[in-house]
mmCIF file of C-alpha atoms in Angstrom:
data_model
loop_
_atom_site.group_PDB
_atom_site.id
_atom_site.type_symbol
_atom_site.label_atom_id
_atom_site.label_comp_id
_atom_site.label_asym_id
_atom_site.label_seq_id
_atom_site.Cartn_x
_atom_site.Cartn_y
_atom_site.Cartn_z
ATOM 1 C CA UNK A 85 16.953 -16.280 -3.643
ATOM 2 C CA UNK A 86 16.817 -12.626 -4.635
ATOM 3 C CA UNK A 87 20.038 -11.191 -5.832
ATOM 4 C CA UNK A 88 19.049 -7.750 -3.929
ATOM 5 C CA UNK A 89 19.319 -7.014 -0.160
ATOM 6 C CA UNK A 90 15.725 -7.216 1.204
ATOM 7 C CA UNK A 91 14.251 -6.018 4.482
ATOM 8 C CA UNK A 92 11.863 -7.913 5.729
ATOM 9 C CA UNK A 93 10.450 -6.267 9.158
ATOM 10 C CA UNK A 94 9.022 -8.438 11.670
ATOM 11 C CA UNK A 95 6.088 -7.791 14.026
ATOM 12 C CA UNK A 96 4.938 -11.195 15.750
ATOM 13 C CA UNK A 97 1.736 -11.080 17.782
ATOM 14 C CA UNK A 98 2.357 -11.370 21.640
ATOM 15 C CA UNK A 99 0.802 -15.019 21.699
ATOM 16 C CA UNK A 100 0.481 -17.324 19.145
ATOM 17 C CA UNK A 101 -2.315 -17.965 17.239
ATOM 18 C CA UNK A 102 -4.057 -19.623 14.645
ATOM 19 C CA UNK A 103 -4.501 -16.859 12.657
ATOM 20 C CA UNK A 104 -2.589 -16.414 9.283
ATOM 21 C CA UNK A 105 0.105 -13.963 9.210
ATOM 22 C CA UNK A 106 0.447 -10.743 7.358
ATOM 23 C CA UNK A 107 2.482 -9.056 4.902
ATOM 24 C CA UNK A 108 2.260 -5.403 4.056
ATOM 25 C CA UNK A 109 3.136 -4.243 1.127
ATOM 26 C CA UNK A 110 4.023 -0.247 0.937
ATOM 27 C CA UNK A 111 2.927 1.905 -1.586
ATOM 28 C CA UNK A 112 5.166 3.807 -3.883
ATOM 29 C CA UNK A 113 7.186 7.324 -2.857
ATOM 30 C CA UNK A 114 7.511 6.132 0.489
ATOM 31 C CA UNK A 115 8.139 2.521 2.778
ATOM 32 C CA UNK A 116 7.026 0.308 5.522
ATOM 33 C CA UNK A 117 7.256 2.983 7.677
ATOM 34 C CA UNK A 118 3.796 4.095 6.439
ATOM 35 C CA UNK A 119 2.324 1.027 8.454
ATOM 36 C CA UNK A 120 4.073 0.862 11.628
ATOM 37 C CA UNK A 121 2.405 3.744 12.970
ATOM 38 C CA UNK A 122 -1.186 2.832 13.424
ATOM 39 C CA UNK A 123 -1.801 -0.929 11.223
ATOM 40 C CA UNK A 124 0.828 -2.409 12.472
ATOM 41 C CA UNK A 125 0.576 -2.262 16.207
ATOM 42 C CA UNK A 126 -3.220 -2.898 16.189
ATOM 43 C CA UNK A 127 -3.247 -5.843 14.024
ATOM 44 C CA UNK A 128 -0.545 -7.590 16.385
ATOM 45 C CA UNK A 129 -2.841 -6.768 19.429
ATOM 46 C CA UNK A 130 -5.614 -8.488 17.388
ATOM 47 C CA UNK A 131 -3.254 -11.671 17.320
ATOM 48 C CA UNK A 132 -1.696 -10.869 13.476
ATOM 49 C CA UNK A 133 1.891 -11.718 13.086
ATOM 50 C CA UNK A 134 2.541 -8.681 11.212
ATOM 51 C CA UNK A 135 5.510 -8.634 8.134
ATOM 52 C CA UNK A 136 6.305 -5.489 6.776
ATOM 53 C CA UNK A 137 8.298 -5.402 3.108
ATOM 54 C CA UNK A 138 10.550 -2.736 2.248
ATOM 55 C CA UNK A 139 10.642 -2.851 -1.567
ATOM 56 C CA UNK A 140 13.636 -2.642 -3.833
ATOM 57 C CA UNK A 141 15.500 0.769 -3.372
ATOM 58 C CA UNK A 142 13.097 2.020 -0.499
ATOM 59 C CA UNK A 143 13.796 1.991 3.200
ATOM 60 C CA UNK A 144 16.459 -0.263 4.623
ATOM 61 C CA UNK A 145 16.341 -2.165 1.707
ATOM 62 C CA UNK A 146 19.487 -2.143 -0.839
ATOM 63 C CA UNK A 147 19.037 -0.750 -4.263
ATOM 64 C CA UNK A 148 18.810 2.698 -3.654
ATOM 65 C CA UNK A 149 21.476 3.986 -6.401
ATOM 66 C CA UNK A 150 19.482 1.878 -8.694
ATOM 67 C CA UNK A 151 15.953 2.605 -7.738
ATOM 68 C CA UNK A 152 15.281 3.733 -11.393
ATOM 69 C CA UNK A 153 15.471 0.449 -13.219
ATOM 70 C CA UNK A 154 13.449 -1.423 -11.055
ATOM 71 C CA UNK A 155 9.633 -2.147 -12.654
ATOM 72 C CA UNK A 156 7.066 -3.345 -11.162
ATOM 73 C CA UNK A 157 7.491 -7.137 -11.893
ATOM 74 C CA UNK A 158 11.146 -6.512 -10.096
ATOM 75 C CA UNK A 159 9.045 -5.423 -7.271
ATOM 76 C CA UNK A 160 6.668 -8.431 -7.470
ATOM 77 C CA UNK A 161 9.975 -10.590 -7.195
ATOM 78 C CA UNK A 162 10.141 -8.922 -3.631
ATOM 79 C CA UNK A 163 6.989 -10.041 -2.861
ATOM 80 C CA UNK A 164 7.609 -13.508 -3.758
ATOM 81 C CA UNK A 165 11.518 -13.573 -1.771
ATOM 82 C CA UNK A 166 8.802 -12.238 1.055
ATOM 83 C CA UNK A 167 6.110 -14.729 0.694
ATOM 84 C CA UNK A 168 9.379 -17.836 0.756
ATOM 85 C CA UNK A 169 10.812 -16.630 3.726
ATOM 86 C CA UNK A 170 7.476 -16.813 5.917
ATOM 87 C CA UNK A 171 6.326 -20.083 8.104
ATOM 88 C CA UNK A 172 2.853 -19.999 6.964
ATOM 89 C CA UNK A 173 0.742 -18.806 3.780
ATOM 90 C CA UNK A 174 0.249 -15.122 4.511
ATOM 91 C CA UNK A 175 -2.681 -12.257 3.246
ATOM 92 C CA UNK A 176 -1.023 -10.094 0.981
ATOM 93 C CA UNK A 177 -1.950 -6.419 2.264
ATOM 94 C CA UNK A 178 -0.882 -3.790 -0.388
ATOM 95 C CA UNK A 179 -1.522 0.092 -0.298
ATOM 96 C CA UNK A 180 -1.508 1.935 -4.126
ATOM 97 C CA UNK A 181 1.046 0.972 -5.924
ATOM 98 C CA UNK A 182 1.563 -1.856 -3.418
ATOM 99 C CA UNK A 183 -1.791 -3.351 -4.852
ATOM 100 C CA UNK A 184 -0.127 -3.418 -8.418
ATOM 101 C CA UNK A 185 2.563 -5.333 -7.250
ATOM 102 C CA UNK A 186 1.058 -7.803 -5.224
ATOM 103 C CA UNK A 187 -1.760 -8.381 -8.392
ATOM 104 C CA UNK A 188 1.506 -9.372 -10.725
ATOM 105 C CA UNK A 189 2.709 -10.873 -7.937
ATOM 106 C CA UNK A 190 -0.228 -13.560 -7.450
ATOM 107 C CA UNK A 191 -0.513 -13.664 -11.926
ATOM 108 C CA UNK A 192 2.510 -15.614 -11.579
ATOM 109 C CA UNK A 193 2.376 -17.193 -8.514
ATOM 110 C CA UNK A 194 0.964 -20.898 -7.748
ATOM 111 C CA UNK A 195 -2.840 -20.756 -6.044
ATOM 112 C CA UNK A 196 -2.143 -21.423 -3.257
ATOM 113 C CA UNK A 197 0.532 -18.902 -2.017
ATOM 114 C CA UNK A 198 -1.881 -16.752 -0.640
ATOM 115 C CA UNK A 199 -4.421 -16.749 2.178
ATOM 116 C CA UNK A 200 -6.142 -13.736 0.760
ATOM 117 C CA UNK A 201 -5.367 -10.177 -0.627
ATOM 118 C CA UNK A 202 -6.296 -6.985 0.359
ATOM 119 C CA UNK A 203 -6.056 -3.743 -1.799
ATOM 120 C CA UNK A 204 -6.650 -0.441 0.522
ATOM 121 C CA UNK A 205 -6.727 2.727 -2.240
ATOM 122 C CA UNK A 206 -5.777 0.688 -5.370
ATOM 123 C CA UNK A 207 -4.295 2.003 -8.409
ATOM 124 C CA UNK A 208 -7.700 1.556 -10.454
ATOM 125 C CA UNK A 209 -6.993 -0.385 -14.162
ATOM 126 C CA UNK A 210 -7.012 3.305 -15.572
ATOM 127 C CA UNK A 211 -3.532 3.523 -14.390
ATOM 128 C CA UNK A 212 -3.108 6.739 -13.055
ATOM 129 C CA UNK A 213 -2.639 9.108 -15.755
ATOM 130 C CA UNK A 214 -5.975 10.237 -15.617
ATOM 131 C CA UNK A 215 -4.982 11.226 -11.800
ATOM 132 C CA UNK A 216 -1.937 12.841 -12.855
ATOM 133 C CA UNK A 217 -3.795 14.873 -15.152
ATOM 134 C CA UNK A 218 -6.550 15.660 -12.501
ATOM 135 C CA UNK A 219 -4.050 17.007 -9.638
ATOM 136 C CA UNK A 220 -2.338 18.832 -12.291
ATOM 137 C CA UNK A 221 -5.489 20.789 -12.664
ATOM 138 C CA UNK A 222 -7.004 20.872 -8.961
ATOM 139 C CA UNK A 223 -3.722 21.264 -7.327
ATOM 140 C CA UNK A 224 -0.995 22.485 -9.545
ATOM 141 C CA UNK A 225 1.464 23.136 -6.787
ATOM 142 C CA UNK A 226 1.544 19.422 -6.193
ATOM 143 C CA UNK A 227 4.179 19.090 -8.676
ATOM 144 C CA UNK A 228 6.645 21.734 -7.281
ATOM 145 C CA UNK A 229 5.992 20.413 -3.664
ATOM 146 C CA UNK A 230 6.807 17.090 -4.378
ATOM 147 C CA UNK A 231 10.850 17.844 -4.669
ATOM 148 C CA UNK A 232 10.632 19.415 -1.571
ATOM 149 C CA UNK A 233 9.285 16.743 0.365
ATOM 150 C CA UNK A 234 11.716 14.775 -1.264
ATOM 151 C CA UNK A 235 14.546 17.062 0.019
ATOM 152 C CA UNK A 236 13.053 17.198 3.627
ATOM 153 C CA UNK A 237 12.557 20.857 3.187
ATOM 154 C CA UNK A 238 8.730 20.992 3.080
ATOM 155 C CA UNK A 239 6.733 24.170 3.536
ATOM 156 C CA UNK A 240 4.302 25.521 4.845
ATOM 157 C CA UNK A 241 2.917 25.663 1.635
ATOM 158 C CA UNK A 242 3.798 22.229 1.215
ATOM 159 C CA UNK A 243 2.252 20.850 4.249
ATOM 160 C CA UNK A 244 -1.283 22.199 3.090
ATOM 161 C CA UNK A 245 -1.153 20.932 -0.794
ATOM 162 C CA UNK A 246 0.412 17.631 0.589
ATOM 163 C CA UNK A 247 -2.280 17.018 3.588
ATOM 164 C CA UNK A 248 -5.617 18.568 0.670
ATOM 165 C CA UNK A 249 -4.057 15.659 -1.844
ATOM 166 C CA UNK A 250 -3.310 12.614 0.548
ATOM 167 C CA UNK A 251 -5.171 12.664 3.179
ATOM 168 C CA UNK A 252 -8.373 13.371 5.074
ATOM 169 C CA UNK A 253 -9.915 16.862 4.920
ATOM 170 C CA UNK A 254 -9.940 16.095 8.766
ATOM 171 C CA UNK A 255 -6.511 16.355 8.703
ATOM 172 C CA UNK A 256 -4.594 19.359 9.781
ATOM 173 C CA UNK A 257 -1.738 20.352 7.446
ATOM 174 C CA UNK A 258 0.627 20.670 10.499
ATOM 175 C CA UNK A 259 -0.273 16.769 11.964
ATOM 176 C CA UNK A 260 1.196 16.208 8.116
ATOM 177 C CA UNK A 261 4.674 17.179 9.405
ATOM 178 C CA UNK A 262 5.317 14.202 11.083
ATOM 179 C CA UNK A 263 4.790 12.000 8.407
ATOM 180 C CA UNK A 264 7.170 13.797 5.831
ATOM 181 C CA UNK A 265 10.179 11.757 6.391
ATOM 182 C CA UNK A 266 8.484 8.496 5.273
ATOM 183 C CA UNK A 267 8.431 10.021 1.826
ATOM 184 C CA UNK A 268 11.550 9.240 -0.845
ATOM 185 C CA UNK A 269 12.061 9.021 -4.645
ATOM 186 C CA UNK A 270 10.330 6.553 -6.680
ATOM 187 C CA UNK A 271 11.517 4.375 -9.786
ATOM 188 C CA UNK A 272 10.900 6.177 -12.660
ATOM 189 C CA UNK A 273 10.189 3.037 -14.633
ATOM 190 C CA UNK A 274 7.327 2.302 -12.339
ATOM 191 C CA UNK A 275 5.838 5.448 -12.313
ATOM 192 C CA UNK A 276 5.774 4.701 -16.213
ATOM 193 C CA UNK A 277 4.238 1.332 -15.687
ATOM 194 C CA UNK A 278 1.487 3.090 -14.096
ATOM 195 C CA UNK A 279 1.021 6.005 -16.523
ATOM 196 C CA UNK A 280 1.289 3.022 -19.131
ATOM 197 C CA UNK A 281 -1.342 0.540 -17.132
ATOM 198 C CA UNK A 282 -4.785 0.806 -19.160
ATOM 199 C CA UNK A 283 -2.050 -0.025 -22.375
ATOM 200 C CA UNK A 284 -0.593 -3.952 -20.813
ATOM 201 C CA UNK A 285 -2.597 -6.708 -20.428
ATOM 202 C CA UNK A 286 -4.211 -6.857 -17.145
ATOM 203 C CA UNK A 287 -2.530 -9.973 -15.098
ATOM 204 C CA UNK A 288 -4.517 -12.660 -14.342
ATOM 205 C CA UNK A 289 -6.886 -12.516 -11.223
ATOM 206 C CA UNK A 290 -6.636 -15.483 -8.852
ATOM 207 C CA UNK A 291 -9.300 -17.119 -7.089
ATOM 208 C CA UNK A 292 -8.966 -15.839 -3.665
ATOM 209 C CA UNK A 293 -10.343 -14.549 -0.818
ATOM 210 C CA UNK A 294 -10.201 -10.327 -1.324
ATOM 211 C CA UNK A 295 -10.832 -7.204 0.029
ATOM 212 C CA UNK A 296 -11.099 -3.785 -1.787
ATOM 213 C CA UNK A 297 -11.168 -0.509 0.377
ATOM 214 C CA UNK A 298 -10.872 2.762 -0.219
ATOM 215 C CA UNK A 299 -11.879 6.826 1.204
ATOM 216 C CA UNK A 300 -14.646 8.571 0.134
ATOM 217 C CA UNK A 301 -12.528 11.784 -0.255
ATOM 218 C CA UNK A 302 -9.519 10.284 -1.660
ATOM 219 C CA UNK A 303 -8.068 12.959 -4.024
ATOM 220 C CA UNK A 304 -5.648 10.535 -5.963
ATOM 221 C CA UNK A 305 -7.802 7.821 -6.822
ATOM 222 C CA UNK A 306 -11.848 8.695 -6.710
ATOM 223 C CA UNK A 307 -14.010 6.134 -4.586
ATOM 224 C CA UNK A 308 -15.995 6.039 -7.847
ATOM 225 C CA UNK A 309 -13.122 3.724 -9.387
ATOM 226 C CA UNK A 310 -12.854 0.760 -6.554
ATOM 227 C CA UNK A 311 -15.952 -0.983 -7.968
ATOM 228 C CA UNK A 312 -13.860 -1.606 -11.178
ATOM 229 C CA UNK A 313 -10.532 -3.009 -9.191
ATOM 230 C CA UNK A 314 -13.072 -5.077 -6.894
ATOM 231 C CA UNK A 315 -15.187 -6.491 -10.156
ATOM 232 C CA UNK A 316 -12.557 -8.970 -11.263
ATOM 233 C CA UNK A 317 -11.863 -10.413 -7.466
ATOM 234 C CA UNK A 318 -15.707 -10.284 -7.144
ATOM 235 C CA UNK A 319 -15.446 -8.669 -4.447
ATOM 236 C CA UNK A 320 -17.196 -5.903 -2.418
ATOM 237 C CA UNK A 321 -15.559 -2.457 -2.346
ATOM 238 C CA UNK A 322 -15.528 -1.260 1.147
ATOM 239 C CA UNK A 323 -15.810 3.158 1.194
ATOM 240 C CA UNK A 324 -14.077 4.760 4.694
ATOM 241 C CA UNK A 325 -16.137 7.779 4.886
ATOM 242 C CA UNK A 326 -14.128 11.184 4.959
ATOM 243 C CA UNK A 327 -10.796 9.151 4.832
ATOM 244 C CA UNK A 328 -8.059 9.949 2.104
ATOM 245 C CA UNK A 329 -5.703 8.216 0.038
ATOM 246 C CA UNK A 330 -3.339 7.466 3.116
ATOM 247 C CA UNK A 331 -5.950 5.241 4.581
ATOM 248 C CA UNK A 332 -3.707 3.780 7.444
ATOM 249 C CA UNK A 333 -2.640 7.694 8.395
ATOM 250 C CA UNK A 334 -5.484 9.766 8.623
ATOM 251 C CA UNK A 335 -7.952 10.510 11.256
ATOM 252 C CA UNK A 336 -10.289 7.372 10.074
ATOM 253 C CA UNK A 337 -7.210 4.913 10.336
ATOM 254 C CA UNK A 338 -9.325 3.219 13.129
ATOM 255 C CA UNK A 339 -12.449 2.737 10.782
ATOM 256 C CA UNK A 340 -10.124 1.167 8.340
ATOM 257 C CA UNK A 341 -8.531 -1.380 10.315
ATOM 258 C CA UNK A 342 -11.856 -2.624 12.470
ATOM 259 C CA UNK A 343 -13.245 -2.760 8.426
ATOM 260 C CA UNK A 344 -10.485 -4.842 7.448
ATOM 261 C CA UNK A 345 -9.929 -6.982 10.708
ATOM 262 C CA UNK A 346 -13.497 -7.790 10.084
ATOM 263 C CA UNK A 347 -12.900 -9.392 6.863
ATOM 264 C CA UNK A 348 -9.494 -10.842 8.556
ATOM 265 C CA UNK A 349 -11.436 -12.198 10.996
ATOM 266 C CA UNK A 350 -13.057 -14.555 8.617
ATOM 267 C CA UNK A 351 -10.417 -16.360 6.896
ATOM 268 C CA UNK A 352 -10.152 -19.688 7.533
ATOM 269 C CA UNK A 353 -6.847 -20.299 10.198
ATOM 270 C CA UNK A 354 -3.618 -21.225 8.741
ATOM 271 C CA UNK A 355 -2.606 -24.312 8.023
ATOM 272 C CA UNK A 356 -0.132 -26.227 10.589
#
């Protein structure tokens, strides 16, 4: 039993069903939130029981004055507190740095405590320095917009760099506005851990069923690097075309869930 408050949000299908059930796994500056407005509600009309995590020191979860000394591996104990508290072996879903937690996650984790994993705009085994460095260059107001996001005073200004770096050139910098709120502070340490990645040994990769998807204009992490996070699940990297790094928020949201509900589809049922 975790020694930290977790909130586990619940989204059961509206009739049962064979299918296994789902935990999403939020990336990092933000929470669950991110996947109740679009995922969420079609993957419980597809017959999903849906499970949303909020990690340590994000959403409604506790940990909040402590958020910088949690690591990754602190967040891949929420996954597994998750993973125990659910009737049925679920598929790990996990956006960015939610795809870095749910890999250390399954190194430790017996073989069988998944159904399958899938990785929607992974943090590539570069890390993501080389994207820090790349933004810095390309969009050098990123860095001053970011605190005021953070302080839920976002500009104009801030509206257009954050909707030209995260999403969809589809989308409008204004349709941005309502998404703002969903965005917080993030661990320092894990931010690190990510600069740091390319340095650590890479955790093991299970044998599992996995999916690997990402957007063709994804400004944080190029479409060029999925083939390298899909190689070691030998798996096939999926491409939304014109979606962004907020794959389950832009205009192509649809796209990416009939893409990954097709792959859902054809998991074996769970067990029991």
């Amino acid at each position: 039993m975790t020694a930290r408050r977790l909130k586990i949000h619940h989204h059961p299908a509206p009739h049962h069903s064979q299918r296994p059930p789902l935990l999403f796994v939020h990336c990092g500056y933000t929470n669950s939130r991110c996947w109740e407005h679009n995922f969420i509600p079609y993957f419980q009309q597809k017959g999903y029981d849906c499970h949303a995590l909020d990690l340590s020191g994000h959403g409604e979860s506790a940990g909040h004055e402590r958020l910088h000394h949690f690591g990754i591996r602190d967040y891949a104990h929420d996954v597994a507190h998750a993973v125990g508290e659910l009737p049925a072996r679920p598929v790990l879903i996990g956006h960015s740095m939610g795809t870095l937690v749910i890999r250390h996650y399954l190194s430790g984790a017996p073989a069988d405590s998944a159904a399958g994993v899938a990785l929607l705009s992974p943090v590539p085994p570069t890390g993501t320095g080389g994207s820090a460095s790349r933004l810095a260059l390309q969009q050098p107001d990123f860095f001053t917009e970011i605190p005021n996001v953070i302080a839920g005073k976002p500009t104009a200004n801030t509206l257009k760099v954050m909707a030209s770096v995260y999403f969809s050139p589809d989308m409008r910098p204004e349709d941005t506005l309502q998404f703002m709120p969903m965005i917080g502070n993030e661990s320092d340490q894990a931010v690190a851990e990510m600069v740091a990645l390319p340095f650590t040994p890479a955790p093991r990769t299970p044998r599992l069923p996995a999916f690997v998807m990402g957007g063709s204009h994804d400004a944080v992490f190029p479409a060029s690097m999925l083939f390298f996070t899909a190689l070691p699940w030998r798996a096939r990297p999926v491409t939304i075309d014109r979606a962004g790094h907020m794959l389950m928020l832009d205009p192509q949201w649809p796209q990416a869930a009939a893409a990954l509900q097709h792959w859902l589809d054809g998991l074996p049922p769970r067990e029991g």
